[in-house]
């Protein structure tokens, strides 16, 4: 007899594992299918995010920042050090220990909540049946009342730079370098390219980023992307915009990359090359021909605003469906789907998903940019507060960047919060909370903020929207 569950989730990334835990918490008999094995060949839950994405990249960003600060940032505090060195295998090893702890934590949460873990490859058949193929090749058919597809995404490969995970690596390979490459190339100035480029640049690599577009971080507010480009360039990152990679040739331990830019054909030699040109949805062998689940024109599983697919009772969430490829978007979609399976009226506010780039300075935003609002014909008031005027930022010797708040000129409702600078991600989250509750800039301005905090910059930017900032000269007069 085949096993039967109320909910079967395929994929245990932040979309799938959160959905599975929530489903079990709501009293649904739940199984989660996952096939990913770690380097030791053991099943590892947590998906891209915990194994080769958000967490390992942040572990390396934090380690490399400490190294960079110890080397370059301590003198100003009167601290002197003897030679500062980095043991790369130890740094990478620390990262792997954190990953192990977290993926093991998901396994414990599954146990504690009564989620059944099924190891193997899941494939949706017609009639909400799922074929589970175990690592040993055994096949089992599982029945479900509801199926949630959460198979995630994988790096995009481009023919001009085929990944060999030695000299030419993808984001996963770039988390495993055992020594600092002297000359490091990065294709793609997206979030992943900038974060991984930063890690190795802080450790001493000479980093060149080749980006096909002429615009830097086009999704960010223009004021933020301009500031970011200026700062990263000052930090030594060589960011070449309008540079489209057309080919590469590996010669032993180096790679010659050809690209075209405004000046014509160019070439440049690196010791390692990271290909970070985006990610694509994973649907390989996920859907039987008669499953009835449709894909959209870009190869994502087609879903509506509630993550329901073209088959009743089958849902899809996270990177395998339209929208931002972010862990928190995947998780919240999982929660929404499970709540709706239980008959609750859940929905997601797709307009308020924060985006973060964990470089230094950190970059984060929520809501719309000034350019988008202007293009939409919305009249806005803008308040900006530089960290250079923040006592807390001065104390921390971290004064680059600013907070920018954009509010509707008619209603004063906050429409966008954009931060480049220390703790940008945490500050933007405060903006997101305010926006979720329909806050005006004046509302934020009237709140009491602890002193001295970086959050005061958010307060002051909100005051500046209507010309009331205290610690800077207001551009707008009241
Ligand atoms: P995934 O995490 O990709 O998980 C899908 C899982 O499904 C995988 O474990 C896979 O093995 C499994 N699977 C697939 N098909 C099958 C099948 N047929 N049967 C069984 N199992 C299957 N996002 C952020 O929000 N913040 C960050 O800081 C951040 N940093 C990142 C850094 C890097 C280097 C990368 C690569 C990504 C980063 N992301 C970040 C993006 C984030 O990792 C993804 O958005 C997130 O993991 C998507 O979650 P998911 O559950 O949809 O899919
Ligand atoms: P993201 O999708 O945010 O991860 O960013 C990936 C980036 O890679 C985008 O900004 C693309 O413009 C860039 N890109 C894609 N293909 C190439 C290429 N052949 N050469 C240079 N940049 C590229």
mmCIF file of N, CA and C in Angstrom, residues 315-412:
data_model
loop_
_atom_site.group_PDB
_atom_site.id
_atom_site.type_symbol
_atom_site.label_atom_id
_atom_site.label_comp_id
_atom_site.label_asym_id
_atom_site.label_seq_id
_atom_site.Cartn_x
_atom_site.Cartn_y
_atom_site.Cartn_z
ATOM 1 N N UNK A 315 0.510 23.254 -5.682
ATOM 2 C CA UNK A 315 1.009 24.621 -5.493
ATOM 3 C C UNK A 315 2.497 24.652 -5.828
ATOM 4 N N UNK A 316 3.010 25.830 -6.102
ATOM 5 C CA UNK A 316 4.460 25.958 -6.306
ATOM 6 C C UNK A 316 4.914 27.271 -5.679
ATOM 7 N N UNK A 317 6.084 27.237 -5.060
ATOM 8 C CA UNK A 317 6.580 28.386 -4.280
ATOM 9 C C UNK A 317 8.073 28.592 -4.503
ATOM 10 N N UNK A 318 8.533 29.783 -4.150
ATOM 11 C CA UNK A 318 9.981 30.045 -4.105
ATOM 12 C C UNK A 318 10.580 30.315 -5.466
ATOM 13 N N UNK A 319 11.847 29.939 -5.616
ATOM 14 C CA UNK A 319 12.614 30.269 -6.820
ATOM 15 C C UNK A 319 12.060 29.616 -8.086
ATOM 16 N N UNK A 320 11.246 28.563 -7.927
ATOM 17 C CA UNK A 320 10.739 27.870 -9.121
ATOM 18 C C UNK A 320 9.533 28.591 -9.727
ATOM 19 N N UNK A 321 9.077 29.658 -9.051
ATOM 20 C CA UNK A 321 7.974 30.463 -9.608
ATOM 21 C C UNK A 321 8.413 31.918 -9.780
ATOM 22 N N UNK A 322 7.583 32.671 -10.468
ATOM 23 C CA UNK A 322 7.877 34.083 -10.785
ATOM 24 C C UNK A 322 8.214 34.901 -9.525
ATOM 25 N N UNK A 323 8.881 36.035 -9.757
ATOM 26 C CA UNK A 323 9.150 36.949 -8.646
ATOM 27 C C UNK A 323 10.596 36.895 -8.201
ATOM 28 N N UNK A 324 10.878 37.638 -7.132
ATOM 29 C CA UNK A 324 12.254 37.737 -6.643
ATOM 30 C C UNK A 324 12.753 36.382 -6.154
ATOM 31 N N UNK A 325 14.011 36.080 -6.476
ATOM 32 C CA UNK A 325 14.590 34.816 -6.000
ATOM 33 C C UNK A 325 15.248 35.060 -4.656
ATOM 34 N N UNK A 326 14.433 35.040 -3.619
ATOM 35 C CA UNK A 326 14.924 35.337 -2.274
ATOM 36 C C UNK A 326 14.347 34.328 -1.293
ATOM 37 N N UNK A 327 15.147 33.992 -0.284
ATOM 38 C CA UNK A 327 14.728 32.981 0.678
ATOM 39 C C UNK A 327 13.471 33.409 1.440
ATOM 40 N N UNK A 328 13.426 34.693 1.842
ATOM 41 C CA UNK A 328 12.272 35.123 2.650
ATOM 42 C C UNK A 328 11.002 35.173 1.823
ATOM 43 N N UNK A 329 11.139 35.396 0.517
ATOM 44 C CA UNK A 329 9.954 35.358 -0.364
ATOM 45 C C UNK A 329 9.464 33.907 -0.449
ATOM 46 N N UNK A 330 10.400 32.968 -0.593
ATOM 47 C CA UNK A 330 10.045 31.547 -0.688
ATOM 48 C C UNK A 330 9.320 31.088 0.584
ATOM 49 N N UNK A 331 9.878 31.441 1.746
ATOM 50 C CA UNK A 331 9.301 30.995 3.027
ATOM 51 C C UNK A 331 7.889 31.535 3.210
ATOM 52 N N UNK A 332 7.711 32.824 2.919
ATOM 53 C CA UNK A 332 6.385 33.424 3.143
ATOM 54 C C UNK A 332 5.363 32.847 2.179
ATOM 55 N N UNK A 333 5.807 32.512 0.960
ATOM 56 C CA UNK A 333 4.874 31.855 0.034
ATOM 57 C C UNK A 333 4.456 30.495 0.597
ATOM 58 N N UNK A 334 5.412 29.786 1.200
ATOM 59 C CA UNK A 334 5.108 28.486 1.797
ATOM 60 C C UNK A 334 4.070 28.607 2.901
ATOM 61 N N UNK A 335 4.253 29.606 3.755
ATOM 62 C CA UNK A 335 3.305 29.827 4.865
ATOM 63 C C UNK A 335 1.917 30.150 4.283
ATOM 64 N N UNK A 336 1.900 31.038 3.288
ATOM 65 C CA UNK A 336 0.613 31.437 2.692
ATOM 66 C C UNK A 336 -0.125 30.218 2.135
ATOM 67 N N UNK A 337 0.601 29.390 1.390
ATOM 68 C CA UNK A 337 -0.033 28.223 0.757
ATOM 69 C C UNK A 337 -0.628 27.297 1.811
ATOM 70 N N UNK A 338 0.145 27.036 2.867
ATOM 71 C CA UNK A 338 -0.326 26.078 3.867
ATOM 72 C C UNK A 338 -1.529 26.660 4.628
ATOM 73 N N UNK A 339 -1.465 27.943 4.949
ATOM 74 C CA UNK A 339 -2.616 28.581 5.613
ATOM 75 C C UNK A 339 -3.863 28.453 4.743
ATOM 76 N N UNK A 340 -3.688 28.621 3.454
ATOM 77 C CA UNK A 340 -4.841 28.549 2.546
ATOM 78 C C UNK A 340 -5.347 27.110 2.402
ATOM 79 N N UNK A 341 -4.413 26.150 2.457
ATOM 80 C CA UNK A 341 -4.840 24.741 2.442
ATOM 81 C C UNK A 341 -5.757 24.477 3.643
ATOM 82 N N UNK A 342 -5.427 25.116 4.773
ATOM 83 C CA UNK A 342 -6.234 24.959 5.998
ATOM 84 C C UNK A 342 -7.520 25.782 5.944
ATOM 85 N N UNK A 343 -7.691 26.554 4.852
ATOM 86 C CA UNK A 343 -8.921 27.338 4.714
ATOM 87 C C UNK A 343 -8.827 28.731 5.306
ATOM 88 N N UNK A 344 -7.617 29.133 5.727
ATOM 89 C CA UNK A 344 -7.453 30.481 6.275
ATOM 90 C C UNK A 344 -7.280 31.478 5.137
ATOM 91 N N UNK A 345 -7.587 32.749 5.429
ATOM 92 C CA UNK A 345 -7.519 33.764 4.362
ATOM 93 C C UNK A 345 -6.131 34.411 4.320
ATOM 94 N N UNK A 346 -5.149 33.692 3.895
ATOM 95 C CA UNK A 346 -3.798 34.271 3.882
ATOM 96 C C UNK A 346 -3.477 34.844 2.510
ATOM 97 N N UNK A 347 -2.693 35.894 2.493
ATOM 98 C CA UNK A 347 -2.177 36.421 1.229
ATOM 99 C C UNK A 347 -0.816 37.055 1.490
ATOM 100 N N UNK A 348 -0.092 37.309 0.412
ATOM 101 C CA UNK A 348 1.244 37.878 0.578
ATOM 102 C C UNK A 348 1.302 39.271 0.006
ATOM 103 N N UNK A 349 2.034 40.152 0.661
ATOM 104 C CA UNK A 349 2.200 41.490 0.114
ATOM 105 C C UNK A 349 3.478 41.507 -0.728
ATOM 106 N N UNK A 350 3.307 41.244 -2.011
ATOM 107 C CA UNK A 350 4.463 41.177 -2.901
ATOM 108 C C UNK A 350 5.131 42.546 -3.085
ATOM 109 N N UNK A 351 4.428 43.610 -2.699
ATOM 110 C CA UNK A 351 5.010 44.947 -2.865
ATOM 111 C C UNK A 351 6.028 45.280 -1.780
ATOM 112 N N UNK A 352 6.028 44.497 -0.723
ATOM 113 C CA UNK A 352 6.914 44.842 0.402
ATOM 114 C C UNK A 352 7.905 43.736 0.723
ATOM 115 N N UNK A 353 8.545 43.207 -0.310
ATOM 116 C CA UNK A 353 9.604 42.213 -0.069
ATOM 117 C C UNK A 353 10.937 42.963 -0.082
ATOM 118 N N UNK A 354 11.640 42.995 1.052
ATOM 119 C CA UNK A 354 12.912 43.728 1.066
ATOM 120 C C UNK A 354 13.996 43.005 0.262
ATOM 121 N N UNK A 355 14.864 43.790 -0.371
ATOM 122 C CA UNK A 355 16.035 43.248 -1.081
ATOM 123 C C UNK A 355 17.293 43.719 -0.360
ATOM 124 N N UNK A 356 18.274 42.840 -0.268
ATOM 125 C CA UNK A 356 19.511 43.209 0.440
ATOM 126 C C UNK A 356 20.730 42.739 -0.351
ATOM 127 N N UNK A 357 21.760 43.571 -0.370
ATOM 128 C CA UNK A 357 23.067 43.148 -0.898
ATOM 129 C C UNK A 357 24.042 43.313 0.266
ATOM 130 N N UNK A 358 24.633 42.179 0.692
ATOM 131 C CA UNK A 358 25.429 42.206 1.932
ATOM 132 C C UNK A 358 26.893 42.566 1.671
ATOM 133 N N UNK A 359 27.095 43.617 0.887
ATOM 134 C CA UNK A 359 28.443 44.141 0.682
ATOM 135 C C UNK A 359 28.750 45.103 1.828
ATOM 136 N N UNK A 360 29.895 45.775 1.754
ATOM 137 C CA UNK A 360 30.147 46.864 2.697
ATOM 138 C C UNK A 360 30.462 48.116 1.900
ATOM 139 N N UNK A 361 29.665 49.152 1.928
ATOM 140 C CA UNK A 361 28.464 49.262 2.732
ATOM 141 C C UNK A 361 27.362 48.304 2.252
ATOM 142 N N UNK A 362 26.510 47.956 3.205
ATOM 143 C CA UNK A 362 25.370 47.107 2.886
ATOM 144 C C UNK A 362 24.359 47.951 2.106
ATOM 145 N N UNK A 363 23.600 47.274 1.252
ATOM 146 C CA UNK A 363 22.596 47.979 0.443
ATOM 147 C C UNK A 363 21.264 47.265 0.650
ATOM 148 N N UNK A 364 20.213 48.016 0.910
ATOM 149 C CA UNK A 364 18.908 47.366 1.081
ATOM 150 C C UNK A 364 17.806 48.336 0.711
ATOM 151 N N UNK A 365 16.705 47.771 0.268
ATOM 152 C CA UNK A 365 15.567 48.637 -0.037
ATOM 153 C C UNK A 365 14.261 47.869 0.053
ATOM 154 N N UNK A 366 13.191 48.625 0.207
ATOM 155 C CA UNK A 366 11.851 48.051 0.169
ATOM 156 C C UNK A 366 10.943 49.095 -0.468
ATOM 157 N N UNK A 367 9.983 48.625 -1.236
ATOM 158 C CA UNK A 367 9.082 49.562 -1.919
ATOM 159 C C UNK A 367 9.686 50.036 -3.219
ATOM 160 N N UNK A 368 9.204 51.180 -3.692
ATOM 161 C CA UNK A 368 9.588 51.627 -5.034
ATOM 162 C C UNK A 368 10.739 52.625 -5.014
ATOM 163 N N UNK A 369 11.437 52.717 -6.153
ATOM 164 C CA UNK A 369 12.506 53.709 -6.286
ATOM 165 C C UNK A 369 11.893 55.036 -6.723
ATOM 166 N N UNK A 370 12.689 56.087 -6.551
ATOM 167 C CA UNK A 370 12.210 57.412 -6.963
ATOM 168 C C UNK A 370 11.947 57.422 -8.480
ATOM 169 N N UNK A 371 12.814 56.729 -9.249
ATOM 170 C CA UNK A 371 12.674 56.737 -10.692
ATOM 171 C C UNK A 371 11.381 56.028 -11.110
ATOM 172 N N UNK A 372 11.098 54.883 -10.481
ATOM 173 C CA UNK A 372 9.863 54.156 -10.829
ATOM 174 C C UNK A 372 8.648 55.019 -10.522
ATOM 175 N N UNK A 373 8.654 55.641 -9.358
ATOM 176 C CA UNK A 373 7.490 56.453 -8.967
ATOM 177 C C UNK A 373 7.304 57.616 -9.937
ATOM 178 N N UNK A 374 8.424 58.241 -10.296
ATOM 179 C CA UNK A 374 8.323 59.370 -11.243
ATOM 180 C C UNK A 374 7.787 58.879 -12.591
ATOM 181 N N UNK A 375 8.282 57.724 -13.040
ATOM 182 C CA UNK A 375 7.781 57.168 -14.310
ATOM 183 C C UNK A 375 6.292 56.864 -14.240
ATOM 184 N N UNK A 376 5.837 56.509 -13.030
ATOM 185 C CA UNK A 376 4.407 56.217 -12.857
ATOM 186 C C UNK A 376 3.592 57.500 -12.679
ATOM 187 N N UNK A 377 4.288 58.640 -12.668
ATOM 188 C CA UNK A 377 3.597 59.929 -12.547
ATOM 189 C C UNK A 377 3.194 60.273 -11.114
ATOM 190 N N UNK A 378 3.802 59.602 -10.142
ATOM 191 C CA UNK A 378 3.477 59.886 -8.738
ATOM 192 C C UNK A 378 4.361 61.042 -8.262
ATOM 193 N N UNK A 379 3.741 62.038 -7.662
ATOM 194 C CA UNK A 379 4.528 63.147 -7.095
ATOM 195 C C UNK A 379 5.037 62.726 -5.721
ATOM 196 N N UNK A 380 6.330 62.934 -5.504
ATOM 197 C CA UNK A 380 6.895 62.443 -4.243
ATOM 198 C C UNK A 380 7.692 63.524 -3.514
ATOM 199 N N UNK A 381 7.805 63.342 -2.209
ATOM 200 C CA UNK A 381 8.766 64.094 -1.402
ATOM 201 C C UNK A 381 9.826 63.109 -0.938
ATOM 202 N N UNK A 382 11.073 63.578 -0.914
ATOM 203 C CA UNK A 382 12.186 62.685 -0.579
ATOM 204 C C UNK A 382 12.949 63.248 0.615
ATOM 205 N N UNK A 383 13.252 62.387 1.570
ATOM 206 C CA UNK A 383 14.092 62.790 2.699
ATOM 207 C C UNK A 383 15.323 61.910 2.742
ATOM 208 N N UNK A 384 16.495 62.549 2.836
ATOM 209 C CA UNK A 384 17.742 61.771 2.866
ATOM 210 C C UNK A 384 18.544 62.176 4.092
ATOM 211 N N UNK A 385 19.152 61.199 4.739
ATOM 212 C CA UNK A 385 20.018 61.518 5.881
ATOM 213 C C UNK A 385 21.314 60.732 5.745
ATOM 214 N N UNK A 386 22.466 61.421 5.687
ATOM 215 C CA UNK A 386 23.743 60.717 5.508
ATOM 216 C C UNK A 386 24.260 60.159 6.840
ATOM 217 N N UNK A 387 24.877 58.998 6.781
ATOM 218 C CA UNK A 387 25.455 58.431 8.011
ATOM 219 C C UNK A 387 26.615 59.285 8.515
ATOM 220 N N UNK A 388 27.168 60.125 7.627
ATOM 221 C CA UNK A 388 28.255 61.010 8.058
ATOM 222 C C UNK A 388 27.779 61.949 9.170
ATOM 223 N N UNK A 389 26.451 62.148 9.270
ATOM 224 C CA UNK A 389 25.918 63.028 10.315
ATOM 225 C C UNK A 389 25.361 62.234 11.496
ATOM 226 N N UNK A 390 25.606 60.924 11.518
ATOM 227 C CA UNK A 390 25.089 60.081 12.609
ATOM 228 C C UNK A 390 26.181 59.851 13.649
ATOM 229 N N UNK A 391 25.888 60.219 14.879
ATOM 230 C CA UNK A 391 26.862 60.042 15.965
ATOM 231 C C UNK A 391 27.243 58.577 16.135
ATOM 232 N N UNK A 392 26.260 57.686 15.996
ATOM 233 C CA UNK A 392 26.512 56.255 16.180
ATOM 234 C C UNK A 392 27.431 55.728 15.076
ATOM 235 N N UNK A 393 27.191 56.206 13.836
ATOM 236 C CA UNK A 393 28.035 55.765 12.714
ATOM 237 C C UNK A 393 29.456 56.297 12.899
ATOM 238 N N UNK A 394 29.567 57.541 13.409
ATOM 239 C CA UNK A 394 30.906 58.097 13.651
ATOM 240 C C UNK A 394 31.631 57.275 14.705
ATOM 241 N N UNK A 395 30.911 56.925 15.776
ATOM 242 C CA UNK A 395 31.518 56.129 16.844
ATOM 243 C C UNK A 395 32.046 54.810 16.291
ATOM 244 N N UNK A 396 31.320 54.272 15.342
ATOM 245 C CA UNK A 396 31.718 52.988 14.761
ATOM 246 C C UNK A 396 32.696 53.156 13.598
ATOM 247 N N UNK A 397 33.039 54.388 13.257
ATOM 248 C CA UNK A 397 33.910 54.677 12.114
ATOM 249 C C UNK A 397 33.362 54.054 10.826
ATOM 250 N N UNK A 398 32.060 54.205 10.648
ATOM 251 C CA UNK A 398 31.399 53.574 9.505
ATOM 252 C C UNK A 398 30.353 54.549 8.953
ATOM 253 N N UNK A 399 30.829 55.609 8.329
ATOM 254 C CA UNK A 399 29.945 56.737 8.026
ATOM 255 C C UNK A 399 29.551 56.855 6.556
ATOM 256 N N UNK A 400 29.876 55.848 5.751
ATOM 257 C CA UNK A 400 29.526 55.916 4.324
ATOM 258 C C UNK A 400 28.037 55.673 4.115
ATOM 259 N N UNK A 401 27.456 56.352 3.124
ATOM 260 C CA UNK A 401 26.081 56.047 2.729
ATOM 261 C C UNK A 401 25.024 56.906 3.381
ATOM 262 N N UNK A 402 23.780 56.516 3.173
ATOM 263 C CA UNK A 402 22.654 57.335 3.630
ATOM 264 C C UNK A 402 21.372 56.523 3.705
ATOM 265 N N UNK A 403 20.368 57.115 4.343
ATOM 266 C CA UNK A 403 19.007 56.575 4.324
ATOM 267 C C UNK A 403 18.176 57.517 3.462
ATOM 268 N N UNK A 404 17.386 56.951 2.579
ATOM 269 C CA UNK A 404 16.524 57.770 1.717
ATOM 270 C C UNK A 404 15.089 57.258 1.845
ATOM 271 N N UNK A 405 14.201 58.152 2.221
ATOM 272 C CA UNK A 405 12.788 57.775 2.336
ATOM 273 C C UNK A 405 11.995 58.564 1.300
ATOM 274 N N UNK A 406 11.141 57.851 0.593
ATOM 275 C CA UNK A 406 10.326 58.499 -0.442
ATOM 276 C C UNK A 406 8.863 58.395 -0.014
ATOM 277 N N UNK A 407 8.180 59.537 0.006
ATOM 278 C CA UNK A 407 6.775 59.529 0.427
ATOM 279 C C UNK A 407 5.909 60.191 -0.632
ATOM 280 N N UNK A 408 4.674 59.772 -0.690
ATOM 281 C CA UNK A 408 3.706 60.380 -1.602
ATOM 282 C C UNK A 408 3.531 61.846 -1.215
ATOM 283 N N UNK A 409 3.668 62.747 -2.216
ATOM 284 C CA UNK A 409 3.610 64.183 -1.906
ATOM 285 C C UNK A 409 2.217 64.589 -1.410
ATOM 286 N N UNK A 410 1.195 63.849 -1.834
ATOM 287 C CA UNK A 410 -0.169 64.238 -1.442
ATOM 288 C C UNK A 410 -0.546 63.668 -0.082
ATOM 289 N N UNK A 411 -0.230 62.410 0.148
ATOM 290 C CA UNK A 411 -0.713 61.743 1.370
ATOM 291 C C UNK A 411 0.379 61.571 2.418
ATOM 292 N N UNK A 412 1.627 61.760 2.058
ATOM 293 C CA UNK A 412 2.798 61.562 2.928
ATOM 294 C C UNK A 412 3.062 60.077 3.223
#
